[in-house]
Coordinates of C-alpha atoms in Angstrom, one line a residue:
Chain A
M1 CA 49.0 26.6 0.2
S2 CA 47.0 29.8 1.0
C3 CA 44.2 30.7 -1.2
G4 CA 43.0 34.2 -1.3
N5 CA 43.4 37.1 1.3
S6 CA 43.2 37.3 4.9
V7 CA 39.9 37.5 6.4
L8 CA 40.9 39.0 9.7
T9 CA 40.3 42.6 8.9
P10 CA 41.3 45.6 11.0
E11 CA 37.6 46.1 11.7
I12 CA 37.1 42.5 12.9
Q13 CA 40.2 42.7 14.9
G14 CA 39.0 45.8 16.6
K15 CA 36.1 43.8 18.1
I16 CA 38.4 41.7 20.2
G17 CA 37.6 42.2 23.9
F18 CA 34.3 44.1 23.1
L19 CA 32.1 43.6 26.0
G20 CA 28.2 43.4 25.6
E21 CA 25.9 44.7 28.3
K22 CA 24.9 42.8 31.2
T23 CA 21.4 41.4 30.6
K24 CA 18.9 39.8 32.9
C25 CA 17.2 36.7 31.8
W26 CA 13.4 36.8 32.0
G27 CA 11.9 34.9 34.9
V28 CA 13.7 33.0 37.6
V29 CA 15.0 29.5 38.0
E30 CA 11.8 27.6 38.6
R31 CA 10.8 24.0 39.3
E32 CA 9.0 23.1 36.0
G33 CA 11.7 24.3 33.6
L34 CA 14.2 22.6 35.7
R35 CA 12.2 19.3 35.5
R36 CA 11.9 19.5 31.7
F37 CA 15.8 20.2 31.3
S38 CA 16.9 17.4 33.7
Q39 CA 14.5 15.0 32.0
A40 CA 15.8 15.8 28.7
L41 CA 19.4 15.6 30.0
M42 CA 18.4 12.1 31.4
D43 CA 19.6 13.2 34.9
P44 CA 17.3 12.0 37.7
D45 CA 19.5 13.6 40.5
P46 CA 17.3 14.3 43.5
R47 CA 19.3 17.4 44.2
Y48 CA 17.2 18.9 41.3
W49 CA 13.7 18.1 42.8
D50 CA 13.8 16.7 46.2
D51 CA 13.5 19.6 48.7
E52 CA 14.1 17.5 51.8
F53 CA 17.1 15.6 50.4
A54 CA 18.6 18.8 48.8
A55 CA 18.5 20.6 52.2
S56 CA 20.4 17.7 53.6
T57 CA 23.5 18.3 51.0
K58 CA 26.2 20.8 51.2
F59 CA 24.1 23.0 48.8
G60 CA 21.3 23.3 51.3
R61 CA 18.6 23.7 48.7
V62 CA 17.3 22.5 45.2
I63 CA 19.8 23.3 42.9
T64 CA 20.3 23.0 39.0
P65 CA 22.7 21.2 36.7
P66 CA 26.2 22.9 36.4
I67 CA 25.5 24.9 33.4
Y68 CA 21.7 25.2 33.4
P69 CA 22.0 29.2 33.7
S70 CA 23.4 29.2 30.2
Y71 CA 20.0 28.1 29.0
M72 CA 18.1 30.6 30.9
D73 CA 18.0 33.3 28.0
R74 CA 14.7 32.2 26.6
S75 CA 12.2 34.6 24.7
P76 CA 10.3 36.7 27.0
P77 CA 6.6 36.6 26.6
W78 CA 6.4 40.2 25.1
G79 CA 7.2 41.5 21.7
D80 CA 7.2 39.6 18.3
D81 CA 7.0 35.9 18.3
V82 CA 10.4 34.8 17.2
V83 CA 9.6 31.6 15.5
S84 CA 7.0 33.5 13.3
Q85 CA 9.7 36.1 12.7
S86 CA 12.0 33.3 11.5
F87 CA 9.7 32.5 8.8
K88 CA 8.0 35.7 8.0
H89 CA 10.5 36.7 5.2
N90 CA 12.0 33.3 4.4
I91 CA 9.7 30.1 4.5
N92 CA 12.9 28.0 4.2
S93 CA 14.5 29.6 7.2
D94 CA 16.5 27.2 9.5
G95 CA 14.2 28.3 12.2
M96 CA 16.7 30.6 14.1
G97 CA 16.5 33.6 11.7
G98 CA 14.0 35.8 13.6
F99 CA 16.0 35.4 17.1
P100 CA 17.3 38.7 18.3
N101 CA 20.9 38.9 19.3
R102 CA 20.6 39.5 23.1
S103 CA 24.5 39.1 23.6
G104 CA 24.9 42.8 22.8
L105 CA 27.9 42.0 20.8
P106 CA 28.1 43.4 17.4
P107 CA 28.1 41.1 14.2
I108 CA 31.3 40.0 12.7
E109 CA 30.9 41.2 9.3
T110 CA 32.7 38.8 7.0
S111 CA 32.3 37.2 3.7
L112 CA 32.6 33.9 5.2
K113 CA 28.7 32.4 5.2
R114 CA 28.7 29.3 7.4
I115 CA 29.1 29.1 11.1
L116 CA 30.1 25.9 12.9
N117 CA 30.3 25.2 16.7
G118 CA 34.1 24.3 16.9
G119 CA 34.0 23.5 20.6
N120 CA 33.1 24.7 24.2
E121 CA 34.9 25.4 27.5
I122 CA 33.1 25.6 30.8
E123 CA 33.9 26.7 34.3
V124 CA 31.8 26.1 37.2
Y125 CA 31.8 28.0 40.5
E126 CA 28.2 27.7 42.0
Y127 CA 24.9 26.2 41.1
A128 CA 22.1 28.1 40.5
A129 CA 19.1 27.5 43.0
L130 CA 15.2 27.6 42.8
G131 CA 14.1 31.4 42.7
D132 CA 17.5 32.7 41.5
E133 CA 17.6 35.4 38.9
I134 CA 20.1 35.0 36.2
Y135 CA 22.3 37.7 34.5
F136 CA 24.7 37.1 31.7
Q137 CA 27.3 39.1 29.8
S138 CA 29.3 38.3 26.7
K139 CA 32.5 39.3 25.1
Y140 CA 34.7 38.7 22.2
A141 CA 37.4 36.9 24.1
G142 CA 39.4 36.1 21.0
I143 CA 39.3 36.3 17.1
I144 CA 41.9 34.5 15.2
E145 CA 42.4 33.3 11.6
R146 CA 43.4 29.8 10.6
E147 CA 43.8 28.2 7.3
S148 CA 41.9 24.9 6.6
K149 CA 43.7 21.9 4.9
K150 CA 42.4 23.1 1.6
G151 CA 44.0 26.6 2.1
D152 CA 40.8 28.4 2.8
H153 CA 40.9 31.0 5.4
L154 CA 38.8 30.7 8.5
L155 CA 38.0 32.9 11.5
I156 CA 37.6 31.4 15.1
V157 CA 35.5 33.7 17.2
T158 CA 35.5 32.9 21.0
V159 CA 32.6 34.1 22.9
E160 CA 32.9 34.1 26.5
T161 CA 29.7 34.6 28.6
T162 CA 29.8 35.0 32.4
Y163 CA 26.5 34.1 34.3
T164 CA 25.7 35.6 37.6
N165 CA 22.8 35.5 40.1
Q166 CA 21.1 38.4 41.9
R167 CA 23.9 38.7 44.4
N168 CA 26.3 39.2 41.6
Q169 CA 28.0 35.8 42.2
V170 CA 29.6 34.1 39.3
L171 CA 27.8 30.9 38.7
C172 CA 29.6 29.6 35.6
V173 CA 31.5 30.9 32.6
T174 CA 31.2 29.4 29.0
R175 CA 33.3 29.9 26.0
Q176 CA 32.2 28.8 22.6
A177 CA 34.5 28.8 19.6
L178 CA 32.4 29.7 16.5
I179 CA 34.2 28.7 13.2
H180 CA 33.4 31.2 10.4
R181 CA 34.2 29.4 7.1
Chain B
M1 CA 23.5 5.9 34.0
P2 CA 22.8 6.1 37.6
T3 CA 19.3 6.0 39.1
A4 CA 17.9 8.6 41.6
R5 CA 18.4 6.2 44.3
E6 CA 22.0 5.7 43.3
L7 CA 22.8 9.3 43.2
R8 CA 21.2 9.9 46.7
N9 CA 23.1 7.1 48.2
K10 CA 26.5 7.8 46.5
Q11 CA 29.6 6.9 48.5
Q12 CA 32.2 9.6 48.2
L13 CA 35.3 8.9 46.3
H14 CA 38.3 10.4 47.7
W15 CA 41.4 12.0 46.1
E16 CA 43.6 9.1 47.7
D17 CA 41.5 6.5 45.9
V18 CA 42.3 7.7 42.5
L19 CA 45.2 6.5 40.3
E20 CA 46.6 8.1 37.2
D21 CA 45.5 6.4 34.2
Q22 CA 42.4 5.1 35.9
Q23 CA 39.5 4.7 33.7
L24 CA 36.2 6.2 35.0
P25 CA 33.1 4.0 34.8
D26 CA 31.4 4.5 31.4
Y27 CA 28.0 6.0 31.0
C28 CA 26.1 4.0 28.0
I29 CA 23.3 6.0 26.5
G30 CA 21.0 5.1 23.7
P31 CA 20.1 4.2 21.2
I32 CA 19.4 7.9 20.8
T33 CA 16.1 8.6 19.0
T34 CA 14.8 11.7 17.0
T35 CA 12.5 11.9 20.2
H36 CA 15.4 12.4 22.5
I37 CA 16.8 15.1 20.3
F38 CA 13.5 16.7 19.9
R39 CA 13.0 16.9 23.7
W40 CA 16.3 18.5 24.3
S41 CA 15.5 21.1 21.7
A42 CA 12.2 21.8 23.4
A43 CA 13.6 21.8 26.9
I44 CA 16.1 24.5 26.0
E45 CA 14.1 26.2 23.2
N46 CA 16.6 25.6 20.4
W47 CA 14.3 25.8 17.3
H48 CA 17.1 25.1 14.7
R49 CA 15.4 22.6 12.3
I50 CA 18.5 20.6 11.9
H51 CA 17.5 19.0 15.2
Y52 CA 14.0 17.9 14.5
D53 CA 13.1 18.4 10.8
K54 CA 14.8 15.6 8.8
E55 CA 13.9 16.9 5.5
F56 CA 15.5 20.3 6.2
A57 CA 18.7 18.5 7.7
V58 CA 19.1 16.3 4.9
G59 CA 17.8 18.1 1.9
H60 CA 19.0 21.6 2.9
D61 CA 21.9 21.2 5.1
K62 CA 23.1 18.0 3.5
L63 CA 23.4 16.4 6.9
P64 CA 23.1 12.6 7.3
D65 CA 20.0 13.0 9.6
V66 CA 18.8 15.3 12.3
L67 CA 21.7 16.0 14.7
M68 CA 22.2 15.6 18.4
Q69 CA 22.7 19.1 19.9
G70 CA 26.2 20.2 20.8
S71 CA 24.6 21.8 23.8
W72 CA 23.4 18.4 24.9
K73 CA 26.9 17.0 24.8
Q74 CA 28.1 20.1 26.7
S75 CA 25.7 19.3 29.5
I76 CA 26.2 15.5 29.6
I77 CA 29.9 15.9 30.2
P78 CA 29.7 17.8 33.4
Q79 CA 26.7 15.6 34.6
Y80 CA 28.9 12.6 34.1
L81 CA 31.8 14.3 36.1
K82 CA 29.3 15.7 38.6
D83 CA 28.1 12.1 39.4
W84 CA 31.6 10.9 39.8
V85 CA 32.6 13.3 42.4
L86 CA 29.4 13.6 44.2
P87 CA 28.6 14.3 47.0
E88 CA 31.5 16.6 48.3
G89 CA 33.6 16.9 45.1
W90 CA 33.4 19.7 42.5
V91 CA 33.4 19.9 38.7
W92 CA 35.5 22.9 38.1
K93 CA 36.2 23.2 34.4
A94 CA 36.1 21.2 31.2
S95 CA 36.8 21.9 27.4
F96 CA 36.0 19.9 24.4
Q97 CA 35.6 20.1 20.6
H98 CA 32.9 18.9 18.5
R99 CA 33.9 16.2 16.0
A100 CA 31.8 13.4 14.7
M101 CA 28.1 14.2 14.3
L102 CA 25.7 12.1 16.7
V103 CA 22.4 10.8 14.9
P104 CA 19.2 8.9 15.8
G105 CA 20.3 5.2 16.3
D106 CA 23.7 6.0 18.0
L107 CA 24.7 4.2 21.2
L108 CA 26.8 6.5 23.1
T109 CA 29.6 5.9 25.6
V110 CA 30.6 8.8 27.8
W111 CA 34.1 8.0 29.1
G112 CA 36.9 9.5 31.2
R113 CA 40.5 8.8 32.2
V114 CA 42.6 10.3 34.8
I115 CA 45.7 11.8 33.4
R116 CA 47.2 13.5 36.5
K117 CA 46.4 14.2 40.2
Y118 CA 47.9 16.8 42.2
E119 CA 47.5 19.1 45.3
A120 CA 47.3 22.8 45.4
E121 CA 46.3 25.1 48.2
D122 CA 45.5 22.0 50.4
L123 CA 42.8 20.7 47.8
G124 CA 43.0 17.7 45.6
Y125 CA 42.8 18.0 41.9
V126 CA 42.3 15.4 39.2
D127 CA 42.8 16.2 35.5
L128 CA 40.8 14.0 33.2
E129 CA 40.9 13.2 29.4
I130 CA 37.0 13.0 28.5
G131 CA 34.8 12.2 25.4
I132 CA 31.8 10.7 24.0
K133 CA 32.0 7.9 21.5
N134 CA 29.6 6.2 19.2
Q135 CA 29.1 2.5 18.6
A136 CA 31.7 2.7 16.0
N137 CA 34.3 4.0 18.6
T138 CA 34.4 7.3 16.6
E139 CA 35.0 10.1 19.0
S140 CA 32.5 12.9 19.0
C141 CA 33.5 15.2 21.8
P142 CA 37.1 14.9 22.8
G143 CA 38.3 17.1 25.6
F144 CA 39.9 17.6 29.0
A145 CA 38.5 18.3 32.4
T146 CA 39.6 19.3 36.0
V147 CA 37.8 18.1 38.9
L148 CA 38.2 18.2 42.8
L149 CA 37.9 15.3 45.3
P150 CA 38.1 15.6 49.0
F151 CA 40.8 14.2 51.1
R152 CA 40.1 11.5 53.5
D153 CA 41.2 13.8 56.3
G154 CA 41.8 17.3 55.1
R155 CA 40.3 20.7 53.9
K156 CA 36.8 20.4 52.5
V157 CA 36.3 21.4 48.9
P158 CA 34.9 24.9 49.3
Y159 CA 31.4 25.9 48.1
P160 CA 31.1 28.0 46.2
F161 CA 34.1 27.1 44.5
I162 CA 37.1 29.6 44.3
K163 CA 39.6 29.0 41.5
P164 CA 43.2 28.6 42.8
S165 CA 45.4 31.6 42.9
Q166 CA 47.8 30.1 40.3

């Protein structure tokens, strides 16, 4: 049984297909960031650190794990400290509150307060390599309404992000289903 | 989990070697600790407190403990598949949901099963069912993936990969 009114308003529907600006990640793919990432992933693949071996592979050079570019949107060294900003107005912040939205996507204005990660899709076309610049561009690929088993209305917002390099070659595409409930 | 030496010397699996319903070798990971989870947060600069501040995770967000990140699960799946298809194959795509929460103390099994193999545009595709289970056999990350494996004698898997026209 349905409880309450639809949460998929015309304003929210109007955001489907909205494309954010293409944004450059600060810095380039570099060895130390790649080491920390691959160790945290527990992947000792020599393609990520051994120049001589990597040169002998089909990739021809040191490469990154498949969706490494999707973690390259890190805080640039200028501007406000985002961690301090998180706690500036709320000492009980979840730690993420001060982070700017760099996707360029407008917020989904809804009375639904909680956001859960419902799932992911990835497509991989090329591995990033040392020295690569990474660019990303996001869009609202879909926004649909669902009912929970209790009859509550939910929004499932799919954000698609395409990652490219300095030659505008697509490296990977990610889609994240965000459940607003 | 394979060592660097094993990954360096990996022998190619060919499309012809694979059978439908075949299980991939499992990856057994763990027990996962708070330190593993914190290390991932630090590596990707994810400062959400539910991943390293147990008091916040339990007291504020009513979670059972600090949580293993969805982004880690999103990254271990392509790693697992990449290792299976090395050195000449390709992991094209994967999709998965986030179900059971993973917490410190969990022993994880990354698994896969071949559900279909087919040819398209002279390339060999393999569709897989994939997931990550905990020690109670509870599924945390059910999903599907498509990879390419080279033929013994045939067209090489292109790099960069170009998705098929249909």
